[in-house]
């Protein structure tokens, strides 16, 4: 396994690099097999679905045929739906199917020159904006038009994955967009519902990956001002990677604990939910001496 | 508060339409509500401006407050200026955490190191935009407040909107400072200009309605469909053609309102094509010609051309590509290949 034990630093590093590369490879291979299995399961489910549909339609056809033959007027079978009703039913079920695809987050439609994808974003059950990508497939896959906001690194993601693995491209882009939508949603919710606890303005940027604001904390019937800086290092994540809370110099030492608790909470829980838990905690505390 | 400053504030107030002076001053926030109550906003503007200046003197206004008032005025009435769009580029791929304080510091430092006499002011707005106002001076003269440049920058985007001062020599320095402050490498001017700052933002940020083909129907606005004529004697002869035009138009322009541009300019450097027997030109050289379309709302009027019967649908791609290519100044050269006309892409 070891190709020559080298004791110089270069050799060790090269070895470590090789191990790391190997680990990476193994991880991607594992991901790949997982995805294949997922795909297989989905296709199997689809096959089942289609079989069921086929059986239904077959039953209908048989019924129709029986009706044709047995003209004795025995209305034992349920009333044959009219052509109009069948068409309406078909349209409704197709619309429902398309709605389902749309709700999964990534849906597409073939166009004359390629395909148009729609990435819809959502955060914890609330559907947010949709973004579109119009792709051309000849001579090579390229983006013709899109409605992705300019601060999402679309160019970089496209350079990495568009030509080689379009599913990965869509998945990564969807992660970026969903995370951005989630961060923005949290900041908007905070401003909308908890503006009374925030002092001054909420400083944010286009990507909503850096939030700085001051908020009031109640302790022993006195309010103190906390300054918090939330840094979202991972653009595909809607929770902060770094939280820095600082209090005013005149704050008592016990507040340091609260600050640490808050810091931990911000790292784990959505921003507006964290604030909601503060207000309920304060309500509980008010009763205590 | 010196004479010059007082005069500057007075002239800024005079620019504002009378009915809106009070709201603008309230947004400014430098004069208290009590002070504003003492001003009669129904008198003539001359007098209002004198009153405001008097109150500013009471509060000892300095150039910083005056500059903020100017920014507020230009933010509300941004349509009075012509804005150009600049695009910055960088080679690196790191995600930058845009730090506002850092940006402001670097920008000021860069400008001040090159030019001692500048007034620089910033104001942030809710939509993540940073407005910068720069008044330029020379090593020997104080800054000229009346010929300021205005910059609007949205963090983490490569686009900057500049309404440059008439002092053209200040532009390179301004561009340099922007590049340094925002950690980019390069900046170039795009061929996109308009009075409507919001429309320029819509175009480059892709906020305007583009029509994408999807299965999931986006809610279509109810169009004012003229009710089918109750009088059966009136028949639409070319209904199919009308519907086709409507469809094609909608595909090209989308459903929503178009960004507001005032001009589209095409500089032609193509050969004059005439009957060879006529021999209008002795030498075969490009016939230089400038075609300029102007309108209070160019894209809306282009959109209504085909339905009004004044042009064939689909319209020429030279006209319809404007929002997508994010440019309204074009140079058309002789076609060298199969494609008609080639655009200069900088």
Coordinates of N, CA and C in Angstrom, one line a residue, chain B residues 2-203:
Chain B
X2 N -21.8 78.6 7.1 CA -21.4 79.7 6.3 C -22.4 80.0 5.1
X3 N -22.1 81.1 4.4 CA -23.0 81.5 3.3 C -23.2 80.4 2.3
X4 N -22.0 79.8 1.9 CA -22.1 78.9 0.8 C -23.0 77.7 1.1
X5 N -22.8 77.2 2.4 CA -23.6 76.1 2.8 C -25.1 76.4 2.8
X6 N -25.4 77.6 3.4 CA -26.8 78.1 3.5 C -27.4 78.1 2.1
X7 N -26.6 78.7 1.2 CA -27.1 78.8 -0.2 C -27.4 77.4 -0.8
X8 N -26.5 76.5 -0.5 CA -26.6 75.1 -1.1 C -27.9 74.5 -0.5
X9 N -28.1 74.6 0.8 CA -29.3 74.0 1.3 C -30.5 74.6 0.7
X10 N -30.5 76.0 0.6 CA -31.6 76.7 0.1 C -31.9 76.2 -1.3
X11 N -30.9 76.1 -2.2 CA -31.1 75.7 -3.5 C -31.7 74.2 -3.6
X12 N -31.2 73.4 -2.7 CA -31.7 72.0 -2.7 C -33.1 72.0 -2.4
X13 N -33.5 72.8 -1.4 CA -35.0 72.8 -1.0 C -35.8 73.3 -2.2
X14 N -35.3 74.3 -2.9 CA -36.0 74.9 -4.0 C -36.3 73.9 -5.1
X15 N -35.4 72.9 -5.2 CA -35.6 71.9 -6.3 C -36.8 71.0 -6.0
X16 N -37.2 70.9 -4.8 CA -38.3 69.9 -4.4 C -39.6 70.6 -4.7
X17 N -40.6 69.8 -5.3 CA -41.9 70.3 -5.5 C -42.5 70.7 -4.2
X18 N -43.3 71.8 -4.2 CA -43.7 72.5 -3.0 C -44.5 71.5 -2.0
X19 N -45.3 70.7 -2.7 CA -46.2 69.8 -1.8 C -45.4 68.7 -1.1
X20 N -44.2 68.5 -1.6 CA -43.4 67.4 -1.0 C -42.3 67.8 -0.1
X21 N -42.1 69.1 0.0 CA -41.0 69.6 0.8 C -41.1 69.1 2.3
X22 N -42.3 69.1 2.8 CA -42.4 68.7 4.2 C -42.0 67.2 4.4
X23 N -42.5 66.4 3.5 CA -42.1 64.9 3.6 C -40.6 64.7 3.5
X24 N -40.0 65.4 2.5 CA -38.6 65.2 2.4 C -37.8 65.6 3.6
X25 N -38.2 66.8 4.2 CA -37.6 67.2 5.4 C -37.7 66.3 6.5
X26 N -38.9 65.7 6.6 CA -39.2 64.7 7.6 C -38.3 63.5 7.4
X27 N -38.1 63.0 6.2 CA -37.2 61.9 6.0 C -35.8 62.3 6.4
X28 N -35.5 63.5 6.1 CA -34.1 64.0 6.4 C -33.9 63.9 7.9
X29 N -34.9 64.3 8.7 CA -34.8 64.1 10.1 C -33.9 65.0 10.9
X30 N -33.3 66.0 10.2 CA -32.4 66.9 10.9 C -33.2 68.0 11.6
X31 N -34.3 68.4 11.1 CA -35.1 69.4 11.8 C -36.2 68.6 12.6
X32 N -36.4 69.1 13.8 CA -37.4 68.4 14.6 C -38.8 68.7 14.1
X33 N -39.8 67.8 14.6 CA -41.2 68.0 14.2 C -41.6 69.4 14.6
X34 N -41.2 69.8 15.9 CA -41.6 71.1 16.4 C -41.2 72.2 15.5
X35 N -39.9 72.1 15.0 CA -39.4 73.1 14.1 C -40.2 73.2 12.8
X36 N -40.5 72.0 12.3 CA -41.2 71.9 11.0 C -42.6 72.5 11.1
X37 N -43.2 72.4 12.3 CA -44.5 73.0 12.5 C -44.5 74.5 12.3
X38 N -43.3 75.1 12.6 CA -43.3 76.5 12.6 C -43.2 77.1 11.1
X39 N -43.0 76.2 10.2 CA -42.9 76.6 8.8 C -44.2 76.5 8.1
X40 N -44.5 77.6 7.4 CA -45.8 77.5 6.6 C -45.4 77.0 5.2
X41 N -45.9 75.7 5.0 CA -45.5 75.1 3.7 C -46.5 75.5 2.6
X42 N -47.3 76.5 2.8 CA -48.2 76.9 1.7 C -47.8 78.2 1.1
X43 N -46.7 78.8 1.6 CA -46.3 80.0 1.0 C -45.4 79.7 -0.2
X44 N -44.9 80.7 -0.8 CA -44.2 80.4 -2.0 C -42.8 79.8 -1.6
X45 N -42.3 79.0 -2.6 CA -41.1 78.2 -2.3 C -39.9 79.1 -1.8
X46 N -39.8 80.3 -2.4 CA -38.7 81.2 -2.0 C -38.7 81.3 -0.5
X47 N -39.9 81.6 0.1 CA -40.0 81.9 1.5 C -39.8 80.6 2.3
X48 N -40.3 79.5 1.8 CA -40.1 78.2 2.5 C -38.7 77.9 2.6
X49 N -37.9 78.1 1.5 CA -36.5 77.8 1.6 C -35.8 78.7 2.6
X50 N -36.2 80.0 2.6 CA -35.5 80.9 3.6 C -35.8 80.4 5.0
X51 N -37.0 80.0 5.3 CA -37.4 79.5 6.6 C -36.5 78.3 7.0
X52 N -36.4 77.4 6.0 CA -35.7 76.1 6.3 C -34.2 76.5 6.6
X53 N -33.7 77.4 5.8 CA -32.3 77.7 6.1 C -32.1 78.3 7.5
X54 N -33.1 79.1 7.8 CA -33.0 79.8 9.2 C -33.0 78.7 10.2
X55 N -33.9 77.7 10.1 CA -33.9 76.6 11.1 C -32.6 75.8 11.1
X56 N -32.1 75.6 9.9 CA -30.8 74.8 9.8 C -29.7 75.6 10.5
X57 N -29.7 76.9 10.4 CA -28.7 77.7 11.2 C -28.9 77.5 12.7
X58 N -30.2 77.5 13.1 CA -30.4 77.3 14.5 C -29.8 76.0 15.0
X59 N -29.9 74.9 14.1 CA -29.4 73.6 14.5 C -27.9 73.5 14.1
X60 N -27.3 74.5 13.6 CA -25.9 74.5 13.2 C -25.6 73.3 12.2
X61 N -26.3 73.4 11.1 CA -26.1 72.3 10.1 C -24.7 72.4 9.6
X62 N -24.1 71.3 9.2 CA -22.8 71.3 8.6 C -22.9 70.6 7.2
X63 N -21.8 70.5 6.5 CA -21.9 70.0 5.1 C -22.4 68.5 5.1
X64 N -22.1 67.8 6.2 CA -22.6 66.4 6.2 C -24.1 66.3 6.1
X65 N -24.8 67.1 6.9 CA -26.3 67.1 6.9 C -26.8 67.5 5.5
X66 N -26.1 68.6 5.0 CA -26.6 69.1 3.7 C -26.4 68.0 2.6
X67 N -25.3 67.3 2.7 CA -25.1 66.2 1.7 C -26.1 65.1 1.8
X68 N -26.5 64.8 3.1 CA -27.5 63.8 3.3 C -28.9 64.2 2.7
X69 N -29.2 65.5 2.8 CA -30.4 66.0 2.2 C -30.4 65.9 0.7
X70 N -29.2 66.1 0.2 CA -29.0 66.0 -1.3 C -29.2 64.6 -1.7
X71 N -28.6 63.6 -1.0 CA -28.8 62.2 -1.3 C -30.3 61.9 -1.3
X72 N -31.0 62.3 -0.3 CA -32.4 62.0 -0.2 C -33.2 62.5 -1.4
X73 N -32.8 63.8 -1.7 CA -33.5 64.4 -2.9 C -33.3 63.5 -4.1
X74 N -32.0 63.1 -4.3 CA -31.7 62.4 -5.5 C -32.2 61.0 -5.5
X75 N -32.4 60.4 -4.3 CA -33.0 59.1 -4.2 C -34.5 59.1 -4.6
X76 N -35.2 60.2 -4.1 CA -36.6 60.2 -4.4 C -36.8 60.7 -5.9
X77 N -36.0 61.6 -6.4 CA -36.2 62.1 -7.7 C -35.0 61.6 -8.6
X78 N -34.7 60.3 -8.5 CA -33.6 59.8 -9.3 C -33.8 59.9 -10.8
X79 N -35.1 60.0 -11.2 CA -35.4 60.1 -12.6 C -34.9 61.4 -13.3
X80 N -34.5 62.3 -12.4 CA -34.0 63.5 -13.0 C -32.6 63.4 -13.6
X81 N -31.9 62.4 -13.2 CA -30.5 62.2 -13.7 C -30.5 61.1 -14.7
X82 N -29.4 61.1 -15.5 CA -29.1 59.9 -16.3 C -28.2 59.0 -15.6
X83 N -28.5 57.7 -15.6 CA -27.7 56.7 -14.9 C -27.1 55.8 -15.9
X84 N -25.8 55.5 -15.7 CA -25.1 54.5 -16.5 C -24.8 53.3 -15.6
X85 N -24.7 52.1 -16.3 CA -24.4 50.9 -15.5 C -23.0 50.5 -15.8
X86 N -22.3 50.2 -14.7 CA -20.9 49.7 -14.8 C -20.9 48.2 -14.3
X87 N -20.0 47.4 -14.9 CA -19.9 46.1 -14.4 C -18.5 45.8 -13.9
X88 N -18.4 45.2 -12.7 CA -17.1 44.9 -12.2 C -16.8 43.4 -12.4
X89 N -15.5 43.1 -12.5 CA -15.2 41.6 -12.6 C -14.0 41.3 -11.7
X90 N -14.0 40.1 -11.4 CA -12.9 39.6 -10.6 C -12.5 38.2 -11.0
X91 N -11.3 37.8 -10.7 CA -10.9 36.5 -11.1 C -11.1 35.5 -10.0
X92 N -11.1 35.9 -8.8 CA -11.2 34.9 -7.7 C -12.6 34.4 -7.5
X93 N -12.7 33.3 -6.8 CA -14.0 32.7 -6.6 C -14.4 32.7 -5.2
X94 N -13.7 33.3 -4.3 CA -14.0 33.2 -2.9 C -15.3 33.9 -2.6
X95 N -16.1 33.4 -1.7 CA -17.3 34.1 -1.3 C -16.9 35.2 -0.4
X96 N -17.3 36.4 -0.8 CA -16.9 37.5 0.1 C -18.0 37.8 1.1
X97 N -17.6 38.1 2.3 CA -18.6 38.5 3.3 C -18.6 40.0 3.2
X98 N -19.6 40.6 2.6 CA -19.5 42.0 2.3 C -19.7 42.7 3.7
X99 N -18.7 43.5 4.1 CA -18.8 44.2 5.3 C -18.9 45.7 5.0
X100 N -20.0 46.2 5.4 CA -20.3 47.6 5.0 C -19.2 48.6 5.5
X101 N -18.9 48.4 6.7 CA -17.9 49.4 7.3 C -16.6 49.3 6.6
X102 N -16.2 48.1 6.3 CA -14.9 47.9 5.5 C -15.0 48.6 4.2
X103 N -16.1 48.4 3.5 CA -16.3 49.0 2.2 C -16.1 50.5 2.2
X104 N -16.8 51.1 3.2 CA -16.8 52.6 3.3 C -15.4 53.1 3.6
X105 N -14.8 52.3 4.5 CA -13.4 52.8 4.9 C -12.5 52.7 3.7
X106 N -12.5 51.6 3.0 CA -11.6 51.5 1.8 C -11.9 52.5 0.8
X107 N -13.2 52.8 0.5 CA -13.5 53.7 -0.5 C -13.0 55.1 -0.1
X108 N -13.3 55.5 1.1 CA -12.9 56.9 1.5 C -11.4 57.0 1.5
X109 N -10.7 55.9 1.9 CA -9.2 56.0 2.0 C -8.6 56.1 0.6
X110 N -9.2 55.4 -0.4 CA -8.7 55.4 -1.7 C -8.9 56.8 -2.4
X111 N -10.1 57.3 -2.2 CA -10.3 58.6 -2.8 C -9.5 59.7 -2.1
X112 N -9.5 59.7 -0.8 CA -8.8 60.8 -0.1 C -7.3 60.7 -0.3
X113 N -6.7 59.5 -0.6 CA -5.3 59.4 -0.8 C -4.9 60.1 -2.2
X114 N -5.9 60.1 -3.1 CA -5.6 60.7 -4.4 C -6.0 62.2 -4.4
X115 N -7.0 62.5 -3.7 CA -7.5 63.9 -3.8 C -7.9 64.3 -2.4
X116 N -7.3 65.4 -1.9 CA -7.6 65.8 -0.5 C -8.9 66.4 -0.4
X117 N -9.3 67.2 -1.3 CA -10.6 67.9 -1.2 C -11.8 67.2 -1.8
X118 N -12.3 66.2 -1.1 CA -13.6 65.6 -1.5 C -14.5 65.5 -0.4
X119 N -15.8 65.6 -0.7 CA -16.8 65.3 0.4 C -17.5 64.0 0.0
X120 N -17.4 63.1 0.9 CA -18.0 61.7 0.6 C -19.0 61.4 1.7
X121 N -20.2 61.0 1.2 CA -21.3 60.7 2.1 C -21.9 59.4 1.7
X122 N -22.4 58.6 2.7 CA -23.0 57.3 2.4 C -24.4 57.3 3.0
X123 N -25.3 56.6 2.3 CA -26.6 56.3 3.0 C -27.1 54.9 2.5
X124 N -27.5 54.1 3.5 CA -28.0 52.8 3.1 C -29.5 52.8 3.1
X125 N -30.0 52.0 2.1 CA -31.5 51.9 2.1 C -31.9 50.4 2.3
X126 N -33.2 50.3 2.5 CA -33.8 48.9 2.8 C -33.5 47.9 1.8
X127 N -33.4 48.3 0.5 CA -33.2 47.3 -0.5 C -31.8 46.9 -0.7
X128 N -31.0 47.0 0.4 CA -29.6 46.6 0.3 C -28.7 47.5 -0.6
X129 N -29.3 48.7 -0.9 CA -28.5 49.6 -1.8 C -27.7 50.6 -1.0
X130 N -26.5 50.9 -1.4 CA -25.7 51.9 -0.8 C -25.6 53.1 -1.7
X131 N -26.0 54.2 -1.2 CA -25.9 55.4 -2.1 C -24.6 56.2 -1.6
X132 N -23.8 56.6 -2.6 CA -22.6 57.3 -2.3 C -22.7 58.7 -3.0
X133 N -22.4 59.7 -2.3 CA -22.4 61.0 -3.0 C -21.0 61.6 -2.8
X134 N -20.4 62.0 -3.9 CA -19.0 62.5 -3.9 C -19.0 63.9 -4.5
X135 N -18.6 64.9 -3.8 CA -18.4 66.2 -4.3 C -16.9 66.4 -4.5
X136 N -16.5 66.9 -5.7 CA -15.1 66.9 -6.1 C -14.5 68.3 -5.9
X137 N -13.3 68.3 -5.4 CA -12.5 69.6 -5.4 C -11.2 69.4 -6.1
X138 N -10.3 70.3 -5.9 CA -8.9 70.2 -6.5 C -8.0 70.4 -5.3
X139 N -6.7 70.1 -5.5 CA -5.8 70.4 -4.4 C -5.9 71.8 -3.9
X140 N -6.4 72.8 -4.7 CA -6.4 74.1 -4.2 C -7.8 74.7 -4.0
X141 N -8.8 73.9 -4.4 CA -10.2 74.5 -4.3 C -11.0 73.5 -3.4
X142 N -12.0 74.1 -2.7 CA -12.9 73.3 -1.9 C -13.8 72.5 -2.9
X143 N -14.4 71.4 -2.4 CA -15.3 70.7 -3.3 C -16.5 71.5 -3.8
X144 N -16.8 71.2 -5.1 CA -17.9 71.9 -5.7 C -19.2 71.0 -5.4
X145 N -20.0 71.5 -4.5 CA -21.2 70.7 -4.1 C -22.2 70.5 -5.2
X146 N -22.2 71.4 -6.1 CA -23.3 71.4 -7.1 C -23.0 70.4 -8.3
X147 N -21.8 69.9 -8.3 CA -21.5 69.0 -9.5 C -21.0 67.7 -8.9
X148 N -21.9 67.1 -8.0 CA -21.5 65.9 -7.4 C -21.8 64.7 -8.3
X149 N -21.1 63.6 -8.0 CA -21.4 62.3 -8.6 C -22.2 61.5 -7.6
X150 N -23.0 60.6 -8.1 CA -23.8 59.7 -7.3 C -23.6 58.3 -7.7
X151 N -23.4 57.4 -6.7 CA -23.2 56.0 -7.0 C -24.2 55.2 -6.3
X152 N -24.7 54.2 -6.9 CA -25.6 53.3 -6.2 C -25.0 51.9 -6.3
X153 N -24.8 51.2 -5.2 CA -24.2 49.9 -5.3 C -25.0 48.9 -4.4
X154 N -25.3 47.8 -5.0 CA -25.9 46.7 -4.2 C -24.8 45.7 -3.8
X155 N -24.7 45.5 -2.6 CA -23.6 44.6 -2.1 C -23.7 43.2 -2.8
X156 N -22.5 42.6 -3.0 CA -22.4 41.3 -3.5 C -23.0 41.1 -4.9
X157 N -23.1 42.3 -5.6 CA -23.4 42.2 -7.0 C -22.2 42.9 -7.8
X158 N -22.0 42.5 -9.0 CA -20.9 43.2 -9.8 C -21.3 44.5 -10.5
X159 N -22.5 45.0 -10.1 CA -23.0 46.1 -10.9 C -23.0 47.4 -10.0
X160 N -22.6 48.5 -10.7 CA -22.6 49.8 -10.0 C -23.4 50.7 -10.9
X161 N -24.2 51.5 -10.3 CA -25.0 52.5 -11.1 C -24.4 53.9 -10.8
X162 N -24.0 54.6 -11.8 CA -23.3 55.8 -11.6 C -24.0 56.9 -12.4
X163 N -24.3 58.0 -11.7 CA -24.7 59.2 -12.3 C -23.5 60.2 -12.2
X164 N -22.7 60.3 -13.2 CA -21.5 60.9 -13.1 C -21.6 62.5 -13.0
X165 N -20.6 63.0 -12.4 CA -20.6 64.5 -12.4 C -20.2 65.0 -13.8
X166 N -20.5 66.3 -14.0 CA -20.2 66.8 -15.3 C -18.7 67.0 -15.4
X167 N -18.0 66.9 -14.3 CA -16.5 67.0 -14.3 C -16.0 65.6 -14.7
X168 N -15.8 65.4 -16.0 CA -15.5 64.1 -16.6 C -14.3 63.5 -16.0
X169 N -13.3 64.3 -15.6 CA -12.0 63.8 -15.2 C -12.1 63.0 -13.9
X170 N -13.2 63.2 -13.2 CA -13.3 62.5 -11.9 C -13.7 61.0 -12.1
X171 N -14.2 60.7 -13.2 CA -14.7 59.3 -13.4 C -13.7 58.2 -13.2
X172 N -12.5 58.3 -13.8 CA -11.6 57.2 -13.6 C -11.2 57.0 -12.1
X173 N -11.1 58.1 -11.4 CA -10.7 57.9 -10.0 C -11.9 57.3 -9.2
X174 N -13.1 57.7 -9.5 CA -14.2 57.1 -8.9 C -14.3 55.6 -9.1
X175 N -14.1 55.2 -10.4 CA -14.1 53.8 -10.7 C -13.1 53.0 -10.0
X176 N -11.9 53.6 -9.9 CA -10.8 52.9 -9.2 C -11.2 52.7 -7.7
X177 N -11.7 53.7 -7.1 CA -12.0 53.6 -5.7 C -13.1 52.5 -5.5
X178 N -14.1 52.4 -6.4 CA -15.1 51.4 -6.2 C -14.5 50.0 -6.3
X179 N -13.6 49.8 -7.3 CA -13.1 48.5 -7.5 C -12.3 48.1 -6.2
X180 N -11.5 49.0 -5.7 CA -10.7 48.7 -4.5 C -11.6 48.4 -3.3
X181 N -12.6 49.2 -3.1 CA -13.4 49.0 -1.9 C -14.3 47.8 -2.0
X182 N -14.7 47.3 -3.2 CA -15.5 46.2 -3.2 C -14.8 44.9 -3.5
X183 N -13.4 45.0 -3.5 CA -12.6 43.8 -3.7 C -12.8 43.2 -5.1
X184 N -13.0 44.0 -6.1 CA -13.0 43.5 -7.5 C -11.7 43.9 -8.2
X185 N -11.6 43.4 -9.4 CA -10.3 43.7 -10.1 C -10.4 44.8 -11.2
X186 N -11.6 44.8 -11.8 CA -11.8 45.5 -13.0 C -13.2 46.1 -13.1
X187 N -13.3 47.2 -13.9 CA -14.6 47.8 -14.0 C -14.8 48.3 -15.5
X188 N -15.9 48.1 -16.1 CA -16.1 48.6 -17.4 C -17.5 49.1 -17.5
X189 N -17.7 50.1 -18.5 CA -19.0 50.7 -18.6 C -19.8 49.8 -19.5
X190 N -21.0 49.5 -19.1 CA -21.9 48.8 -20.0 C -22.6 49.8 -20.9
X191 N -23.1 49.3 -22.0 CA -23.8 50.2 -23.0 C -25.3 50.3 -22.6
X192 N -25.5 50.7 -21.3 CA -26.9 50.7 -20.9 C -27.1 52.0 -20.1
X193 N -27.9 52.9 -20.6 CA -28.2 54.1 -19.9 C -29.6 54.5 -19.9
X194 N -30.1 55.1 -18.8 CA -31.5 55.5 -18.7 C -31.7 56.5 -17.6
X195 N -32.8 57.2 -17.6 CA -33.2 58.0 -16.5 C -33.7 57.2 -15.4
X196 N -34.3 56.1 -15.7 CA -35.0 55.3 -14.6 C -34.1 54.3 -14.0
X197 N -33.6 54.7 -12.8 CA -32.6 53.9 -12.1 C -33.2 52.5 -11.8
X198 N -34.5 52.5 -11.4 CA -35.1 51.2 -11.0 C -35.2 50.3 -12.2
X199 N -35.5 50.8 -13.4 CA -35.5 50.0 -14.6 C -34.2 49.4 -14.9
X200 N -33.1 50.2 -14.7 CA -31.8 49.7 -15.0 C -31.5 48.5 -14.0
X201 N -31.9 48.7 -12.8 CA -31.7 47.6 -11.8 C -32.5 46.4 -12.2
X202 N -33.8 46.6 -12.7 CA -34.6 45.5 -13.1 C -33.9 44.7 -14.2
X203 N -33.3 45.4 -15.1 CA -32.7 44.7 -16.3 C -31.5 43.9 -15.8

